[in-house]
Short mmCIF file of C-alpha atoms and ligand atoms in Angstrom, two decimals:
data_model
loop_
_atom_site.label_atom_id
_atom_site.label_comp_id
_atom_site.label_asym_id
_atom_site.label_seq_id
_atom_site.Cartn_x
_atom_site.Cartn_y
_atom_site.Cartn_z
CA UNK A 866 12.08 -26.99 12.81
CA UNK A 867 11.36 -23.20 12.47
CA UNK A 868 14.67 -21.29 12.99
CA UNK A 869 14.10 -19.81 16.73
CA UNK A 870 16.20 -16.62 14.98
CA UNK A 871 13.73 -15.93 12.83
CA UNK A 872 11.04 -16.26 15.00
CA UNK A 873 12.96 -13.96 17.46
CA UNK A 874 13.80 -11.20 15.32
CA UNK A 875 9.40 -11.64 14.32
CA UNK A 876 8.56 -10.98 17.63
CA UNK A 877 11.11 -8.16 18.05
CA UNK A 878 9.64 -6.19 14.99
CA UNK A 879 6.21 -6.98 15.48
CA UNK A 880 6.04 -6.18 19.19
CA UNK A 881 7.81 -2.82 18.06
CA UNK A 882 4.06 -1.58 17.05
CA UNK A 883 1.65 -3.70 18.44
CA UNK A 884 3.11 -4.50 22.09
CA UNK A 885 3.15 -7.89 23.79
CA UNK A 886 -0.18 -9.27 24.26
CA UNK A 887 -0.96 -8.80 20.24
CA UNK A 888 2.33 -9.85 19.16
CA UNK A 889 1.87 -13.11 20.58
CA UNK A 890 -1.32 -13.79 18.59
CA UNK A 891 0.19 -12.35 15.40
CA UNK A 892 3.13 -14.83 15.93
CA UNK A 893 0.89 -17.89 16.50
CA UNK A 894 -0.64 -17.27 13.27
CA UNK A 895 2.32 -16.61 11.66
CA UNK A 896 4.19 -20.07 12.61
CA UNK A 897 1.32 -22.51 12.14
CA UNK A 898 0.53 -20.46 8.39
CA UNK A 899 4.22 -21.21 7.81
CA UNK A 900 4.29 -24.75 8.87
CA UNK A 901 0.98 -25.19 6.92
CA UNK A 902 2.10 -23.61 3.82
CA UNK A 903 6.48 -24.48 4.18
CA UNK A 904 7.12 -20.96 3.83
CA UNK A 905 9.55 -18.45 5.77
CA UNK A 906 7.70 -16.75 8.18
CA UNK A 907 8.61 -13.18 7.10
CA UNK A 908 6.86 -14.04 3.64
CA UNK A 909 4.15 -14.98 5.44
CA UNK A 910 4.16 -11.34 6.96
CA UNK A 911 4.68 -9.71 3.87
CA UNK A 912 2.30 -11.14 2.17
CA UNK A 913 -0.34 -10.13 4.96
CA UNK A 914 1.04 -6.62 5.18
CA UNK A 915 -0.74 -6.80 1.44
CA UNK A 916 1.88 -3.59 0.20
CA UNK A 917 1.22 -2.17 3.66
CA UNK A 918 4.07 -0.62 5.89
CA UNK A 919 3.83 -2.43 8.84
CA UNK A 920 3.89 1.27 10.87
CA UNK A 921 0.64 1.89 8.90
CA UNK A 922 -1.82 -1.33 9.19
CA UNK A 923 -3.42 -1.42 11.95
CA UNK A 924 -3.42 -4.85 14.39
CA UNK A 925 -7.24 -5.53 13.78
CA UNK A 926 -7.19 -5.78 10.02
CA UNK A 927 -3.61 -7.70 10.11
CA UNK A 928 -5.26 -10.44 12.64
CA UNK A 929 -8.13 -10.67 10.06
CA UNK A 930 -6.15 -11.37 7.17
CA UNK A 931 -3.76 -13.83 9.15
CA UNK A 932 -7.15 -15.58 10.48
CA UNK A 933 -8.95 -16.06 7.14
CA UNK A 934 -5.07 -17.41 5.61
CA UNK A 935 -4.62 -19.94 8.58
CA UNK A 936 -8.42 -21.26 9.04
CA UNK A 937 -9.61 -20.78 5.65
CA UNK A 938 -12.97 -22.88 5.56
CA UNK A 939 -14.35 -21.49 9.13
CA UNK A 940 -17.06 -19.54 9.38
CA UNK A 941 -16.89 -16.15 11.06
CA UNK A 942 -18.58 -17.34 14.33
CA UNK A 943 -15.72 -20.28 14.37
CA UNK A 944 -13.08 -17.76 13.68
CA UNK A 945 -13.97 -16.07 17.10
CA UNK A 946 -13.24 -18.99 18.66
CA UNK A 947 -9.76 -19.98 17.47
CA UNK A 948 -7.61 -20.19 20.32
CA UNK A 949 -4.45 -17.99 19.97
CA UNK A 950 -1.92 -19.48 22.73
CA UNK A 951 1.70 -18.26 23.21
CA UNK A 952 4.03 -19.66 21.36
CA UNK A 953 6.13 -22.30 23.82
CA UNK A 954 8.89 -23.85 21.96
CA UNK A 955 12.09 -25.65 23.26
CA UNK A 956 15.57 -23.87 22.53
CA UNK A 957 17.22 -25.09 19.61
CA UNK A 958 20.04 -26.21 22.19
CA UNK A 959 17.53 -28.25 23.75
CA UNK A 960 17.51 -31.95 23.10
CA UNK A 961 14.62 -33.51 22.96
CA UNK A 962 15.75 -37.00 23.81
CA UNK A 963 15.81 -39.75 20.91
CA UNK A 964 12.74 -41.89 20.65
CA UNK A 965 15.06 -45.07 20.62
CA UNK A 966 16.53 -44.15 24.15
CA UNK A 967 12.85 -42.92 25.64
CA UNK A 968 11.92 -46.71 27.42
CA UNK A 969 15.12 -48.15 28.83
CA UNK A 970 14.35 -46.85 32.31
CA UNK A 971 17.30 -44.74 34.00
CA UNK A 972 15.41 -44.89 37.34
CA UNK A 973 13.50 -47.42 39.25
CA UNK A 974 11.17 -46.26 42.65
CA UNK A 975 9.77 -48.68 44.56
CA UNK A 976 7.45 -48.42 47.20
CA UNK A 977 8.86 -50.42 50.56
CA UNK A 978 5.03 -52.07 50.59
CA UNK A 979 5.36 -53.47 46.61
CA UNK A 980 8.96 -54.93 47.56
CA UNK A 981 7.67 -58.60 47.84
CA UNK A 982 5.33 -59.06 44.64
CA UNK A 983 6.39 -60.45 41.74
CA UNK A 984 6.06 -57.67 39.97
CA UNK A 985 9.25 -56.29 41.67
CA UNK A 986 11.27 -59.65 41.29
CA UNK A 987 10.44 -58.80 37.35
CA UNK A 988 11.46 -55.34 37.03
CA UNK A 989 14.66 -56.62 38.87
CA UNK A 990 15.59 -59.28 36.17
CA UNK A 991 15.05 -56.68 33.46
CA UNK A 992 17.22 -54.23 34.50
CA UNK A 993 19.62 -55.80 36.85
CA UNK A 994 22.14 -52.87 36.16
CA UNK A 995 19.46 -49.90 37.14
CA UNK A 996 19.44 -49.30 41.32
CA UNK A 997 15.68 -49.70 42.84
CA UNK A 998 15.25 -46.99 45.12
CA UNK A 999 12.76 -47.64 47.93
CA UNK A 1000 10.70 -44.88 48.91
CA UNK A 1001 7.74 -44.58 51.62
CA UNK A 1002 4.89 -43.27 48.93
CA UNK A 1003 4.92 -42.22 45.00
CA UNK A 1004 4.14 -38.99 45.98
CA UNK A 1005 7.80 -38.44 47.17
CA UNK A 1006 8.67 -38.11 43.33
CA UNK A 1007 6.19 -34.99 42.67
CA UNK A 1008 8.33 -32.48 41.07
CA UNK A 1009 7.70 -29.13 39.07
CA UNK A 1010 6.23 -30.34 35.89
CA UNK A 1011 8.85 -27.89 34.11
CA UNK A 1012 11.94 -29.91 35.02
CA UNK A 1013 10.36 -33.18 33.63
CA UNK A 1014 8.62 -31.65 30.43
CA UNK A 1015 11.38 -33.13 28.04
CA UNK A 1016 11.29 -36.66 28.69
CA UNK A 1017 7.93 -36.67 30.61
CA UNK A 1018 9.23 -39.21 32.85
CA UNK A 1019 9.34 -42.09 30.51
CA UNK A 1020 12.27 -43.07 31.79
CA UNK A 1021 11.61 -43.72 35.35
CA UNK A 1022 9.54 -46.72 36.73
CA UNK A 1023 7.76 -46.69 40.04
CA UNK A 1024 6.11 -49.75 41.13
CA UNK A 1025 3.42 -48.92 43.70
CA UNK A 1026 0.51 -50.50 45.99
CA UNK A 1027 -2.74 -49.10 44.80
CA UNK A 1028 -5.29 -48.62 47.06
CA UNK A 1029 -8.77 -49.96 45.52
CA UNK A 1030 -10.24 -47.23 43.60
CA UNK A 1031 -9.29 -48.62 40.39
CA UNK A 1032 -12.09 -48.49 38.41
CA UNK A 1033 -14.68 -45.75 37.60
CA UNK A 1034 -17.38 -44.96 34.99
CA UNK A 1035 -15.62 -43.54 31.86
CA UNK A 1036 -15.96 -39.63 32.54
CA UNK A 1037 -17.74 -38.27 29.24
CA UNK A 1038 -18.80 -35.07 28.90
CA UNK A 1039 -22.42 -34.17 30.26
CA UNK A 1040 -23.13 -32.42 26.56
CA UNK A 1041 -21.69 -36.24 24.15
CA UNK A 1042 -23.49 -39.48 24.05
CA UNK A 1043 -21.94 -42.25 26.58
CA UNK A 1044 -21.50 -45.72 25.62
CA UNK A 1045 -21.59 -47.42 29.40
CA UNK A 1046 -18.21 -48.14 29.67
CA UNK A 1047 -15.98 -48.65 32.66
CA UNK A 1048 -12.52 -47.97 33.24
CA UNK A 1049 -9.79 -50.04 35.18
CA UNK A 1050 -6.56 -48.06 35.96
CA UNK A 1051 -3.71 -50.71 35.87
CA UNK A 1052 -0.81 -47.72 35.42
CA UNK A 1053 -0.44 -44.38 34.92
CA UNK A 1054 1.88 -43.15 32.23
CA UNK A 1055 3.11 -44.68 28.91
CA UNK A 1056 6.51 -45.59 27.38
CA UNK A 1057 4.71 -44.09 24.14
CA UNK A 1058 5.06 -41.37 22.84
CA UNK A 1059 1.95 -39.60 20.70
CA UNK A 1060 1.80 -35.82 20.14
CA UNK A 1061 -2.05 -35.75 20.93
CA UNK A 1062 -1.71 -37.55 24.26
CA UNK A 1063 -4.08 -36.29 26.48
CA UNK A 1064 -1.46 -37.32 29.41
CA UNK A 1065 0.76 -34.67 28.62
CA UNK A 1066 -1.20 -31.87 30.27
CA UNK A 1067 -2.91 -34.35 32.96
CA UNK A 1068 0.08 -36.29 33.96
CA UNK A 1069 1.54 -34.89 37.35
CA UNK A 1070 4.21 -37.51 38.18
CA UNK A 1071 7.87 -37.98 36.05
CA UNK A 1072 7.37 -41.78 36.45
CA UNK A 1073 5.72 -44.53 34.89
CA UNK A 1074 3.67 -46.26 37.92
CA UNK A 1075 2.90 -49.59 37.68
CA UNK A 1076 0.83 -50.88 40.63
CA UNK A 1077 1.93 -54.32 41.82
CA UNK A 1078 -1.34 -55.25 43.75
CA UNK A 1079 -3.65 -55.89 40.67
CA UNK A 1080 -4.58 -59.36 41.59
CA UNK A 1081 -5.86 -57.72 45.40
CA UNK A 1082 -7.39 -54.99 43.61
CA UNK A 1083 -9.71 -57.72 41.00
CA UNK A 1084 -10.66 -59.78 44.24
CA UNK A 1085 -12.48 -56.51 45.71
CA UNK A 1086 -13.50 -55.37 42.40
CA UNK A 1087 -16.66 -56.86 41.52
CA UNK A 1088 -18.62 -55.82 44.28
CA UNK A 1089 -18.07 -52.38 42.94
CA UNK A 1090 -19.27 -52.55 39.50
CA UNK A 1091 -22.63 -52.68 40.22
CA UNK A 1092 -23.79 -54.68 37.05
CA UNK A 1093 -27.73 -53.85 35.81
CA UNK A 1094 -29.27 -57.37 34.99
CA UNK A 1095 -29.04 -57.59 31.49
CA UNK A 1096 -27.27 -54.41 30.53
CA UNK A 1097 -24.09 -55.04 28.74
CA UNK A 1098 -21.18 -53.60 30.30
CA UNK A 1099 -17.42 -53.14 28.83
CA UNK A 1100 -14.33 -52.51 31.33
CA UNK A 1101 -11.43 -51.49 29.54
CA UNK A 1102 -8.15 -50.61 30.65
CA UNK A 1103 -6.58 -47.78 28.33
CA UNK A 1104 -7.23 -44.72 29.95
CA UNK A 1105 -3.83 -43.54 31.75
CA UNK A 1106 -1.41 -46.15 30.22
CA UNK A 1107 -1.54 -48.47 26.96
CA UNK A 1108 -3.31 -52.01 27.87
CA UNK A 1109 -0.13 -54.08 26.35
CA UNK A 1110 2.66 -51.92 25.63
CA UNK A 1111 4.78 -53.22 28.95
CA UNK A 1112 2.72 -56.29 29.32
CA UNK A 1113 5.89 -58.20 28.39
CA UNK A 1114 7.25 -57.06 31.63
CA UNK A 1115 3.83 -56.56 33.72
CA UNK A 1116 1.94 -59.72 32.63
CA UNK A 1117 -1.38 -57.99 33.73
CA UNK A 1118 -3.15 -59.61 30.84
CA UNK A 1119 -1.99 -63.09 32.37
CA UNK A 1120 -4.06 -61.80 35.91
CA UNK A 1121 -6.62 -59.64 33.74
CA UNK A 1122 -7.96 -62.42 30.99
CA UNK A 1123 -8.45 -65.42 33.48
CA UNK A 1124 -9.92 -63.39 36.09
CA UNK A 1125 -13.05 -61.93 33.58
CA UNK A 1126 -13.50 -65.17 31.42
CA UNK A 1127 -16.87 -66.01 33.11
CA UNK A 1128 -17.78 -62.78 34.63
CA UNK A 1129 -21.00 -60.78 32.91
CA UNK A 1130 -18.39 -58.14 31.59
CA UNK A 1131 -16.61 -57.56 28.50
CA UNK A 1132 -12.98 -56.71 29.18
CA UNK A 1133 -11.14 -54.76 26.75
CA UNK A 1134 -7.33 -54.58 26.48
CA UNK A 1135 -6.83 -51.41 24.22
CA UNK A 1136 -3.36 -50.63 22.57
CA UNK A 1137 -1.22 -49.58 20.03
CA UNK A 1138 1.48 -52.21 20.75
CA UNK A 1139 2.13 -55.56 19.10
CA UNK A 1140 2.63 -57.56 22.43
CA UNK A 1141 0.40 -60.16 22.04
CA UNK A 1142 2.58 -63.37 22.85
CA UNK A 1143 1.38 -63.32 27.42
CA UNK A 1144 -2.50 -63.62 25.37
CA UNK A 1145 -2.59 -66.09 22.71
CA UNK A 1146 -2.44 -69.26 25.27
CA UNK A 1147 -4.87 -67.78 28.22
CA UNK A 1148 -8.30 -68.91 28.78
CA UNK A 1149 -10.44 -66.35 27.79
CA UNK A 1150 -13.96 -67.58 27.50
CA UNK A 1151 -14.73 -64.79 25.06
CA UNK A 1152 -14.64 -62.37 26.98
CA UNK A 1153 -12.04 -60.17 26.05
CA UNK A 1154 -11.81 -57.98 23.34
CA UNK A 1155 -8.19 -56.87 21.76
CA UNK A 1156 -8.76 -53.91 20.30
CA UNK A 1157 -6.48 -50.76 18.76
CA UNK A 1158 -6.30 -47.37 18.11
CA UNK A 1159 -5.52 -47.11 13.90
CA UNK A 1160 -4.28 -44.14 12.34
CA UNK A 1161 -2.64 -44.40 8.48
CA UNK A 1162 0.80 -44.68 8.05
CA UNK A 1163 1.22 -41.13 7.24
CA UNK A 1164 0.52 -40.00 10.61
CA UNK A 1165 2.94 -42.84 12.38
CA UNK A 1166 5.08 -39.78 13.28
CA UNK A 1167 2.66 -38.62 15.94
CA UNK A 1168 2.13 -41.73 17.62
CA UNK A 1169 5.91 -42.04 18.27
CA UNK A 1170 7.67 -45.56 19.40
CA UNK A 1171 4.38 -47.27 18.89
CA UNK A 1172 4.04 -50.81 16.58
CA UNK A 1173 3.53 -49.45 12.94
CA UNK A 1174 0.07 -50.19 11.81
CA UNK A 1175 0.77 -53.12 9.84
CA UNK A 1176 2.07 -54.91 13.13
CA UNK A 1177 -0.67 -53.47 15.32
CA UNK A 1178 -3.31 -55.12 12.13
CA UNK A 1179 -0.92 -58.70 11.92
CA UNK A 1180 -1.28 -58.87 15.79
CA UNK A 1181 -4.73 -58.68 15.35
CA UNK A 1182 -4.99 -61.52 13.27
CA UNK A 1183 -3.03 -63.54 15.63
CA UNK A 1184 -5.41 -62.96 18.24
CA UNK A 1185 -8.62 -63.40 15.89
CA UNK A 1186 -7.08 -66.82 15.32
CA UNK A 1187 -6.82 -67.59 19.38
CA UNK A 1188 -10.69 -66.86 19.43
CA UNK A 1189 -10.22 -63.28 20.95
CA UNK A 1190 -12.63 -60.59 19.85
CA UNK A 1191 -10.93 -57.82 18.44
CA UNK A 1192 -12.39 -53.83 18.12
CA UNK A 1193 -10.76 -50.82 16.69
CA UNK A 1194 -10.48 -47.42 17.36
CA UNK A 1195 -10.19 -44.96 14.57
CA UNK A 1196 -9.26 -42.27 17.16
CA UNK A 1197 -7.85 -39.72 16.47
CA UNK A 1198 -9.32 -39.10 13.04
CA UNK A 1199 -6.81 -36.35 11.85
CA UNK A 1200 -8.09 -33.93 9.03
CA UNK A 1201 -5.40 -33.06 6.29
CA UNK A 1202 -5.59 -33.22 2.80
CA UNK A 1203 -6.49 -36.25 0.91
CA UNK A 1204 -6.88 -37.82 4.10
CA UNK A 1205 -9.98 -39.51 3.03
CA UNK A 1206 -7.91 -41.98 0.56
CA UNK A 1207 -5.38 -42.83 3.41
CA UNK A 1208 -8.40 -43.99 5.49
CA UNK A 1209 -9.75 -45.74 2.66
CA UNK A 1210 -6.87 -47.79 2.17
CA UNK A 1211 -6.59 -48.72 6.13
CA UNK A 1212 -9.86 -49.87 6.32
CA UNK A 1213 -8.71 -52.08 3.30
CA UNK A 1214 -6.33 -52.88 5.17
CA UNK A 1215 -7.54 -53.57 8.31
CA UNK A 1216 -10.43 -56.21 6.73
CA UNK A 1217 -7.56 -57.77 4.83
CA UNK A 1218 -6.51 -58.68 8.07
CA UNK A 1219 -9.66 -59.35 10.09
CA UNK A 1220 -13.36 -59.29 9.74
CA UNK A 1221 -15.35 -62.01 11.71
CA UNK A 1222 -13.83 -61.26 15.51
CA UNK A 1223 -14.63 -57.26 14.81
CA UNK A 1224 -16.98 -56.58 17.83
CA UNK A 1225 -17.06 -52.97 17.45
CA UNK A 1226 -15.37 -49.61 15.73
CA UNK A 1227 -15.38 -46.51 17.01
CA UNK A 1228 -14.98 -42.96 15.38
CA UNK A 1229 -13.74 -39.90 17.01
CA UNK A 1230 -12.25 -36.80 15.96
CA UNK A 1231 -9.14 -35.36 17.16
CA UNK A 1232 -10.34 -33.27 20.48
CA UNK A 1233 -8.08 -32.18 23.11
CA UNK A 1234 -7.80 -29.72 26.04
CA UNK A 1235 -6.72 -26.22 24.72
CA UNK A 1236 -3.89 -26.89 27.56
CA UNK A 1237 -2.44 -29.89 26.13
CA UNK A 1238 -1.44 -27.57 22.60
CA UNK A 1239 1.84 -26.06 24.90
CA UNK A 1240 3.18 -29.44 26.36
CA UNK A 1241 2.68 -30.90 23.20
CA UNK A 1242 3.77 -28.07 21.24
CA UNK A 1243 6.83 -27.71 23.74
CA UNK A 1244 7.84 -31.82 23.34
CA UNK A 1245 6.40 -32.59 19.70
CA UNK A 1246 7.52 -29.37 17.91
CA UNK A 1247 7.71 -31.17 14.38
CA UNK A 1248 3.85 -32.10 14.85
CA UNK A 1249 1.92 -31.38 12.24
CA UNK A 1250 -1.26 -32.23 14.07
CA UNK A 1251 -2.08 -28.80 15.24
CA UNK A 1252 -2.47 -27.52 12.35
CA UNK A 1253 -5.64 -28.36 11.13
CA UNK A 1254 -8.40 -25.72 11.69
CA UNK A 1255 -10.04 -26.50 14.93
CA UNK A 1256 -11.52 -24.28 17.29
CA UNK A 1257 -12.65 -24.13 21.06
CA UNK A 1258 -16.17 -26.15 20.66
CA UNK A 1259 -19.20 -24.89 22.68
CA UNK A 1260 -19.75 -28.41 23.40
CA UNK A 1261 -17.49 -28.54 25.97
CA UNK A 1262 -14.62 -26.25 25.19
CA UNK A 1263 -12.71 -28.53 23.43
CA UNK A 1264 -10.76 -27.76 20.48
CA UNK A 1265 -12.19 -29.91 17.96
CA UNK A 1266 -12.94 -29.64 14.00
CA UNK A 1267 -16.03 -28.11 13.15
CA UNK A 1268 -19.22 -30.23 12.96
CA UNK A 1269 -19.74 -30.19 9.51
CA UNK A 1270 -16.02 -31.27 8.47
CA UNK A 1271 -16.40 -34.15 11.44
CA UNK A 1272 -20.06 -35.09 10.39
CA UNK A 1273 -18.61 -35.60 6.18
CA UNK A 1274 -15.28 -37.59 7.89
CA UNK A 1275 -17.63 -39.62 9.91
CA UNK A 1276 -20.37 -40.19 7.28
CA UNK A 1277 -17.45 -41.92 5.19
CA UNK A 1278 -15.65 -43.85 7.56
CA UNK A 1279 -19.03 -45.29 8.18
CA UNK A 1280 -19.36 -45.64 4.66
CA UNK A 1281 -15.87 -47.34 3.92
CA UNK A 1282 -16.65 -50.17 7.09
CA UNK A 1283 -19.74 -50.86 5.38
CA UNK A 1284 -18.92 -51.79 2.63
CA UNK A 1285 -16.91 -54.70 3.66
CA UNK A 1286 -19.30 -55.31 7.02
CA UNK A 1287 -22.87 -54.17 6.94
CA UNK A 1288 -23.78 -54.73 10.58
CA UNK A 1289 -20.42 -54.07 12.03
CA UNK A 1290 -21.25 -52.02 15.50
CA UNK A 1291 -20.09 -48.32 14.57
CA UNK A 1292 -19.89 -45.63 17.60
CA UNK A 1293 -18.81 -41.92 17.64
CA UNK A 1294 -16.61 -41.45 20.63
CA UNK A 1295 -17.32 -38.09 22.14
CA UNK A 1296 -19.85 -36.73 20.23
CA UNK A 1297 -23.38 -34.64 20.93
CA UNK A 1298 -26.63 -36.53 20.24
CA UNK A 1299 -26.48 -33.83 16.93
CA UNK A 1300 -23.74 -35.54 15.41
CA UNK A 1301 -24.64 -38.68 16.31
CA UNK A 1302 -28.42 -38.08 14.66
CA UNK A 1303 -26.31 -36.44 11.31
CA UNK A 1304 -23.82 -39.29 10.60
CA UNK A 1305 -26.85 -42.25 11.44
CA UNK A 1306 -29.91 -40.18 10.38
CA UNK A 1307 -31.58 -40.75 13.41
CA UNK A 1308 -31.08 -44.74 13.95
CA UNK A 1309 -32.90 -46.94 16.61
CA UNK A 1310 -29.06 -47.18 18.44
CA UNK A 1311 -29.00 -43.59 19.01
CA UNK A 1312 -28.66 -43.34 22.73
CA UNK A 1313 -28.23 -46.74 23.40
CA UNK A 1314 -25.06 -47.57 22.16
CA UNK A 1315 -24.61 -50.26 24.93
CA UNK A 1316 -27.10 -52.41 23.02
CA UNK A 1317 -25.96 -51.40 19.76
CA UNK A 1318 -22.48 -52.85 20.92
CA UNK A 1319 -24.14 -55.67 22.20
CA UNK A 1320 -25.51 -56.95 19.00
CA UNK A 1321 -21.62 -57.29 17.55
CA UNK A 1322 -21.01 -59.44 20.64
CA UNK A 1323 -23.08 -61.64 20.66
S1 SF4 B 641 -0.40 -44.92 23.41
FE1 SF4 B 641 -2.05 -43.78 24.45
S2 SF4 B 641 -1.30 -43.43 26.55
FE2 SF4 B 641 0.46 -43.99 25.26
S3 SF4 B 641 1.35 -42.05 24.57
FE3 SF4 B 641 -0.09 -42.76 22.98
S4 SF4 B 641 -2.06 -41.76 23.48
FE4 SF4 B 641 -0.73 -41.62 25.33
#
C-alpha cells in the first residue's frame, strides 16, 4: 500500500496553493495514476508540473494534465464526468482483519421468536463455544456504519424471523433492458469478501442475518408471484447474500430445490462457492439452475475468501452430472490490459468443464454506485479494480466503462461462447436497449430476453 507519509506530506504541499476542495481532486488523481503506473506519487507530480514551479501552474491546467494521464482513452465529454471523490483510506495502524479469520463468527444474535427452528439447533452445534445472545428484533444491532466498516460484520450471525416480503421483481434500472427475473431474499450479508460488492455501501446491519422461517415464507409465496400463463419466469436467490456459500450450515437448498421441482418457475441458486454436496442427492425435477459468477484467476484477489475458479468450474461439473442446469455469470467483466486473453482462456475453461447443462450466460460490465468507491476503497485498499477509466454514466449515474470499450468486451465474449456453443442463451446484464442493439445487431431477442432464455431451457 501507498505510504500514508507520502500521501500526507502531498496533501500538505499541494493544499499550500490550491486550498482544500482542489487538493482533494489533485490527490485522487495522483494516487490512482500511481497505483496505475507503480510509481511514487511525487514523480507523478513532477512529471505533471511539466518543468513548472508548482507556485506558478495554475490548478485548471494541472487537473487537465492529471485527467488526460489517468483516463487516457476518454473523450472530453467523459472526462467531465470522472468522479473525483476524497481520498478515504484506513491508517496504516489499522488492521484490516485477515481473510482466514473473516467467517468464524465471534458473535451470535438470535431473535427470542427463531429460538425453536432448526436453524438455531444448527448454528448451536457449529459453534458450541460462541454465546447466542437473544434479542427482541435485529434492529437492536443497528450501529454507526463507521464502527463496523473494517470487518463489515462478517463476523456476527443473527438468525431472524422474516416477515413475508421475501421476494420482489429484480429492481433494474428504468433506462437497461430487464430480463423478468425475480428475487428471493434468503439472507442479508455474505461471509465473502469482493471489493466490488455492491453490499458494502447498501448494507446497514454488522451481522450476517439468516432468517430461520424460509419453509413459512415458500408456503405463502406462490400466491405472490403472480405467474403470466406461458411467460417464463426465473427466481433466483443472490441478491443480498451468496445462494451456497453457508448452505453447509443453512441447508436452504435442501427446503429451496424440493419445494420448486414442479412449480412453473425456474429457480436459480447463484454463487461463487463450491458447496455443492446438500444438492447433488435432492429431487430437482429440472428446475433449478446452479449457476456462478466467473472472473479469471488474475482477478481472484477481489473476490476475496471465495472458491478459486477452478473449484467454482469442477463444482459445476458435479452438478451437470446430477442433471442440474447450470448458468454463468461473467459479471463483473473487469477492463485491464490483455484482459481479453484471460477471458479467452476461462471460457476454455469453463466448456472444458461443461457445455450441455449451460442454460444461459450473462455479460455485464463492472458498474457500481459512485458511493460504494469509499467503503470499498476504505476496506479493499490494495484493489486494483478502481482503476480502470470509468465514469458517472448518463444512463443512470453509474460509474461504468464507456460504451464503446463495453460494446468491443461484449462483442468478444459473445464471440469466444460461440465458438464452442452457437445457440447458447447470451444476455447483457444492465445494459440500455443501445448496447444491447450494438453487441447483437439488432436480433429478434432484443427485448425479450425472457424468451430468449427460454429457448436454452427447454
Ligand atoms: S459473493 Fe456476492 S454477496 Fe458475497 S461478497 Fe461477493 S459480491 Fe458480495
Amino acid at each position: 500500500m501507498m505510504s500514508h507519509a507520502v500521501l500526507a506530506h502531498l496533501r500538505e504541499t499541494l493544499a499550500e496553493r490550491f486550498g482544500k476542495n482542489k487538493t482533494e481532486e489533485l490527490c485522487r488523481l495522483i494516487y490512482e495514476i500511481a497505483r496505475r503506473e507503480e510509481n511514487e506519487p511525487l514523480n507523478i507530480l513532477t512529471l505533471a508540473l511539466e518543468g513548472s514551479a508548482l507556485e506558478q501552474i495554475r490548478f485548471t491546467t494541472l487537473k487537465q494534465t492529471l485527467l488526460k494521464r489517468r483516463f487516457p482513452n476518454l473523450a472530453p465529454e467523459d472526462l467531465k464526468r470522472t468522479y473525483l471523490a476524497p481520498l478515504h483510506l484506513p491508517s496504516e495502524s489499522e488492521q484490516i482483519p485477515s481473510m482466514r479469520e473473516l467467517f468464524k463468527p465471534t458473535a451470535i444474535f438470535i431473535e427470542k421468536r427463531a429460538k425453536h427452528y432448526p436453524l438455531a439447533g444448527r448454528v448451536m452445534n457449529a459453534w458450541p463455544e460462541v454465546e447466542m445472545v437473544e434479542i427482541e428484533a435485529i434492529d437492536e444491532l443497528r450501529r454507526p456504519k463507521k464502527d463496523w466498516m473494517k470487518d463489515f460484520g462478517k463476523r456476527t450471525l443473527a438468525i431472524s424471523v422474516e416477515p413475508f416480503d421475501l421476494v420482489k421483481p429484480c429492481p433494474c434500472s428504468t433506462s437497461t433492458v430487464s430480463c423478468n427475473y425475480y428475487l428471493l431474499n434468503i439472507g442479508y450479508g455474505c461471509p465473502y469478501d469482493c471489493t466490488y460488492c455492491y453490499l458494502q455501501a447498501y448494507q446497514n446491519l454488522p451481522a450476517i442475518v439468516l432468517p430461520a422461517n424460509l419453509e413459512e415464507f415458500l408456503a405463502h409465496m406462490d400466491q405472490k408471484l403472480e405467474l403470466k400463463p406461458g411467460q417464463f419466469t426465473r427466481i433466483g436467490t443472490g441478491e443480498y447474500a451468496d445462494s451456497l456459500a453457508l448452505d453447509w450450515l443453512t441447508e436452504y437448498s435442501k427446503i429451496l430445490v424440493p419445494h420448486f421441482k414442479d412449480k412453473a418457475v425456474t429457480l436459480e441458486l447463484k454463487t461463487k462457492s463450491d458447496c455443492i454436496e446438500n444438492l447433488l442427492n435432492l429431487d430437482h425435477g429440472g428446475r433449478t439452475v446452479i449457476a456462478w459468477s466467473v472472473n479469471p484467476e488474475r482477478f481472484c484477489n477481489e473476490e476475496k475468501k471465495t472458491a478459486a475458479v477452478q473449484e467454482r468450474l469442477r463444482a459445476a461439473k458435479r452438478c451437470e452430472e446430477a442433471g442440474y442446469g447450470t448458468a454463468f455469470h461473467f459479471d463483473p467483466l473487469i477492463l485491464a490490459e490483455g484482459c481479453e486473453k484471460d477471458y479467452e482462456r476461462l471460457v476454455e475453461m469453463l466448456f472444458d468443464h461443461v457445455n450441455e447443462s449451460i442454460r444461459w450466460i450473462s455479460l455485464g460490465a463492472l458498474r457500481f454506485h459512485k458511493d460504494l468507491r469509499r467503503a470499498a476503497e476504505y476496506r479493499h485498499p490494495e484493489s486494483q479494480i478502481f482503476l480502470g477509466e470509468g465514469r458517472l454514466d448518463p444512463l443512470d449515474e453509474k460509474m461504468r466503462y464507456t460504451a464503446d470499450s463495453r460494446i468491443r468486451l461484449y462483442r468478444e465474449m459473445v464471440r469466444q461462447i460461440q465458438r464452442y456453443r452457437q445457440n447458447t442463451p447470451i444476455y447483457l446484464c444492465m445494459e440500455s436497449p443501445e448496447v444491447w442493439r450494438s453487441v447483437f445487431e439488432g436480433k429478434p431477442y432484443q427485448g425479450k430476453i425472457d424468451q430468449w432464455i427460454a429457448c436454452g431451457s427447454s
